[in-house]
PDB file of C-alpha atoms in Angstrom:
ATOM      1  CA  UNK A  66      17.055  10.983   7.258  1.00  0.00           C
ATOM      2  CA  UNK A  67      14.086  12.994   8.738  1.00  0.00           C
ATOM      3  CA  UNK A  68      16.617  16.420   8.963  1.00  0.00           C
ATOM      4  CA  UNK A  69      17.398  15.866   5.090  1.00  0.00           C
ATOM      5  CA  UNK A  70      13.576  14.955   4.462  1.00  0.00           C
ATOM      6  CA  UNK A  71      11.883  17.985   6.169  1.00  0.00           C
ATOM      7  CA  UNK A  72      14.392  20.750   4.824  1.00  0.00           C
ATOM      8  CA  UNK A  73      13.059  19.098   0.741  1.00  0.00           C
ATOM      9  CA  UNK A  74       9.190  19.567   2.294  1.00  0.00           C
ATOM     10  CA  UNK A  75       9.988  22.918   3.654  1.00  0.00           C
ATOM     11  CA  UNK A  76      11.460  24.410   0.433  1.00  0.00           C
ATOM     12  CA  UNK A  77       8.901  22.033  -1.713  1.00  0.00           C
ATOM     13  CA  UNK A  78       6.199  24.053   0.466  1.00  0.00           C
ATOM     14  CA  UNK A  79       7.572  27.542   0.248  1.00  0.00           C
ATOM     15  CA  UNK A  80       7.798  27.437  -3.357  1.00  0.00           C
ATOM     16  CA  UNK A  81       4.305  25.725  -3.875  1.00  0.00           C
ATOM     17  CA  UNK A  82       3.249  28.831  -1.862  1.00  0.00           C
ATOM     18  CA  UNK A  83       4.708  30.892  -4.106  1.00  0.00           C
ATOM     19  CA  UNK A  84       3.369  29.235  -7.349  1.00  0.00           C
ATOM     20  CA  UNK A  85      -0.014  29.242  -5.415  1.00  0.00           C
ATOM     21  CA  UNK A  86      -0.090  32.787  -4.808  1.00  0.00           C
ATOM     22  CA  UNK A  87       0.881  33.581  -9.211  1.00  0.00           C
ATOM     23  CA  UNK A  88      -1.977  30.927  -9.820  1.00  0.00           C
ATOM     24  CA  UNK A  89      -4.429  32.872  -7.990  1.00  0.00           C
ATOM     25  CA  UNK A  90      -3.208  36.256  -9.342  1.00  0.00           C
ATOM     26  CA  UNK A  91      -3.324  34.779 -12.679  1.00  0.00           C
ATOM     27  CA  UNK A  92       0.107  34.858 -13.441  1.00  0.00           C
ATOM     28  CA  UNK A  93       2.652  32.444 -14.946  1.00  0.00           C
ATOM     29  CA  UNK A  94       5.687  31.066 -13.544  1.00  0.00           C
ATOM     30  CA  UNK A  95       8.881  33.091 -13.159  1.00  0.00           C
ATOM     31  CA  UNK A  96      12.654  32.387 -13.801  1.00  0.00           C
ATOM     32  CA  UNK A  97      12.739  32.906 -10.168  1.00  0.00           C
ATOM     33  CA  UNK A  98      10.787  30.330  -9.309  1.00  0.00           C
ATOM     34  CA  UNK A  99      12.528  27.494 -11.544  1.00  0.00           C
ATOM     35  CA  UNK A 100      15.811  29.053  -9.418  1.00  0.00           C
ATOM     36  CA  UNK A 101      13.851  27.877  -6.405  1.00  0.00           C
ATOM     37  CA  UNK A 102      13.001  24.604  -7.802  1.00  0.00           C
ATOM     38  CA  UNK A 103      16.471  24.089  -8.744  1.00  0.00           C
ATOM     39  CA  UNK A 104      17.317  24.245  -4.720  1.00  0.00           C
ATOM     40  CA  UNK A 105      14.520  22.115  -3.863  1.00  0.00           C
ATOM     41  CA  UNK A 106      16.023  19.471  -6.310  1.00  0.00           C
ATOM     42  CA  UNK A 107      19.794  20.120  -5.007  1.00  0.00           C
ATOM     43  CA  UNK A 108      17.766  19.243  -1.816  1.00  0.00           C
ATOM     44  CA  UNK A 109      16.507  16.311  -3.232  1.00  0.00           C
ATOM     45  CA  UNK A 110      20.159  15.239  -4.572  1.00  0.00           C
ATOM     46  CA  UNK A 111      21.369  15.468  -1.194  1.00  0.00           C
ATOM     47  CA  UNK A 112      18.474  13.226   0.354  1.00  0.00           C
ATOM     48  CA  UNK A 113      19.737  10.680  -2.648  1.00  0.00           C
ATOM     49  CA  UNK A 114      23.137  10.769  -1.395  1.00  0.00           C
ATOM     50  CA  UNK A 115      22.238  10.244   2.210  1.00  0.00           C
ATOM     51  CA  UNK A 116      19.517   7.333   1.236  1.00  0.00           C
ATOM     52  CA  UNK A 117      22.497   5.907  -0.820  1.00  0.00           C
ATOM     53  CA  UNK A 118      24.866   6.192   2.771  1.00  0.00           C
ATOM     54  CA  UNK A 119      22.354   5.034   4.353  1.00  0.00           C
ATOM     55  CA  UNK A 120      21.871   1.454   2.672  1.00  0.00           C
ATOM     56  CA  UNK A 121      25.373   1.370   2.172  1.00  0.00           C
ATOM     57  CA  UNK A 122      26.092   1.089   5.989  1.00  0.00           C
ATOM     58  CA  UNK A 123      23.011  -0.798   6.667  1.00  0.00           C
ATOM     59  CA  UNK A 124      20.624   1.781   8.263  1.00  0.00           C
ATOM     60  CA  UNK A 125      17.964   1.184   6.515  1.00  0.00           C
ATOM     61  CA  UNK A 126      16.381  -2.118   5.971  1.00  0.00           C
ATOM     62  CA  UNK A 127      12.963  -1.568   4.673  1.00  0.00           C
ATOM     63  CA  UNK A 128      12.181  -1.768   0.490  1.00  0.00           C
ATOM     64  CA  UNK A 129      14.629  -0.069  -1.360  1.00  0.00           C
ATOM     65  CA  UNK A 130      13.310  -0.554  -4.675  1.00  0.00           C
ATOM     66  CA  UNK A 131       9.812   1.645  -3.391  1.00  0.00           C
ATOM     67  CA  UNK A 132      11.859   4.304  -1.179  1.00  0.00           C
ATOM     68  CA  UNK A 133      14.452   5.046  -4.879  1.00  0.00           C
ATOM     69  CA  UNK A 134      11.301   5.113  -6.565  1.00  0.00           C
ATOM     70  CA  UNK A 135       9.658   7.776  -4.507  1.00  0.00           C
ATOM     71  CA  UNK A 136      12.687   9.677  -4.883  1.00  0.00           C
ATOM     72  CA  UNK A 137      13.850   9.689  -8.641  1.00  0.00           C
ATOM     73  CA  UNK A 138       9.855  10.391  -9.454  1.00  0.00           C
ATOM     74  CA  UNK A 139      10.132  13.017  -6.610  1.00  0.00           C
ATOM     75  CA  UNK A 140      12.927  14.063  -9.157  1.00  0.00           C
ATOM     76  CA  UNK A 141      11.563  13.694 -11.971  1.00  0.00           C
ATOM     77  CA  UNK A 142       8.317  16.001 -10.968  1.00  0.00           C
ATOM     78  CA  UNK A 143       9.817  19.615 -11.165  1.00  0.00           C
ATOM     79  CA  UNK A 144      11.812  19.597 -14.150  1.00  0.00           C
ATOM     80  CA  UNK A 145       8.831  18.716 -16.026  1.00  0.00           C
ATOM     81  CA  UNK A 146       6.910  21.397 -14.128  1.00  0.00           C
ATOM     82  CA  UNK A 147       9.978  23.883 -15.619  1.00  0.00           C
ATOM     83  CA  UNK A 148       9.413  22.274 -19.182  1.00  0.00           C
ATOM     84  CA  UNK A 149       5.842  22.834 -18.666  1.00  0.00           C
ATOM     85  CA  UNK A 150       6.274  27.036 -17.958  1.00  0.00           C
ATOM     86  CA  UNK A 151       8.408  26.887 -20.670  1.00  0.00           C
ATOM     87  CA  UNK A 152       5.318  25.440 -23.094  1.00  0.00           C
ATOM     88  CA  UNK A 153       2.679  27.535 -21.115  1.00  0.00           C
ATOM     89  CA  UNK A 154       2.992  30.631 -20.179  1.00  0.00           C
ATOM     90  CA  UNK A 155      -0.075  31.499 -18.762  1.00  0.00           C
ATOM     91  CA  UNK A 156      -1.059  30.966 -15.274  1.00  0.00           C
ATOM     92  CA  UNK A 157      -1.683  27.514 -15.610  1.00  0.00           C
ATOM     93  CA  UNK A 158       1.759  26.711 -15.613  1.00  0.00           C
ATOM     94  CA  UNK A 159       2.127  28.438 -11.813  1.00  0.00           C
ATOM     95  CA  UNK A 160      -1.040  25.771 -11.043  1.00  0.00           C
ATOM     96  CA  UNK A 161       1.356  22.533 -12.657  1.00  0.00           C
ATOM     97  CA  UNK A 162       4.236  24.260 -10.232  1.00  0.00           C
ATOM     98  CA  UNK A 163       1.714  24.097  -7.700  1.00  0.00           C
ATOM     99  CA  UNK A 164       0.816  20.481  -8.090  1.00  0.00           C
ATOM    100  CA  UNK A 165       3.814  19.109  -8.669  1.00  0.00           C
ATOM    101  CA  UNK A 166       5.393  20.947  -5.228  1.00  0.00           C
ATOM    102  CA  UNK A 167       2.342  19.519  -3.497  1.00  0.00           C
ATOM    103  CA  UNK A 168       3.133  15.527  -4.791  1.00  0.00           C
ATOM    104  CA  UNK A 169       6.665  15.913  -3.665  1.00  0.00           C
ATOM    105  CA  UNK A 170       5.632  17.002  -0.492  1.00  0.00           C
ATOM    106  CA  UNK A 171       3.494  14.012  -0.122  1.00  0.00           C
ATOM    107  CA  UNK A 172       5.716  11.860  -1.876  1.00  0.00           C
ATOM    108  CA  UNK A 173       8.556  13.388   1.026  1.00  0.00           C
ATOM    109  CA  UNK A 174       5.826  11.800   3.677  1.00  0.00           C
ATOM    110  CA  UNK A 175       5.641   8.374   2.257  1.00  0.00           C
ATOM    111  CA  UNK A 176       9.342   8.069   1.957  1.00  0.00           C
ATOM    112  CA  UNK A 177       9.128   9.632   5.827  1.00  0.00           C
ATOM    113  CA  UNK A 178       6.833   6.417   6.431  1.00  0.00           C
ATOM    114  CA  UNK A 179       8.968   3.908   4.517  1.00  0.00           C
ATOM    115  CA  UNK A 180      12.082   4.778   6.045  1.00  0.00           C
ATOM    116  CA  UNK A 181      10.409   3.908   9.709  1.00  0.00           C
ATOM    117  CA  UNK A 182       9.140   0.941   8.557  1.00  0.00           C
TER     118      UNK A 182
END
């Protein structure tokens, strides 16, 4: 799990560097950017599909209910960030990018946390 978990923090990170960088310049977010977000929620999809292996075959043992939470809010975060730039288009919609990449990093860290549990 910590493979799939890191390589959704990593591209969560990169592209809340990004949106950090427009934020600062005072610019809004780019198609480019919700492309990026779109492959840090494919990565996402894949850590659902190895958390669903996972219980399947009995790997994990902790809460389920909590880690699926994490995860479909972890989800649920950047496509609202996309509807978001779509409403705003100013730079505060690179600073809701920016927040919502930073909660799914630390959302990515809990889950981290729960699955060692």
């Amino acid at each position: 799990m910590l493979p799939v978990i890191l390589v959704a923090s990593v591209l969560a990170a990169a592209l809340g560097a990004w949106a950090l960088v427009f934020a600062v310049a005072g610019r809004a977010v780019v198609l480019r950017q919700l492309i990026a977000g779109g492959v840090v929620e494919g990565a996402l999809v894949v850590q659902g599909l190895v958390l669903a292996v996972e219980q399947v075959t009995g790997s994990f043992t902790g809460d389920p209910i909590l880690l699926w939470g994490y995860l479909l809010v972890a989800m649920m975060l950047l496509p609202a960030a996309a509807l978001a730039a779509f409403v705003e288009r100013t730079r505060w919609s690179s600073v809701v990018l920016v927040v919502a990449t930073f909660t799914i990093i630390v959302m990515e860290l809990r889950m981290w946390q729960l699955w060692q549990a």
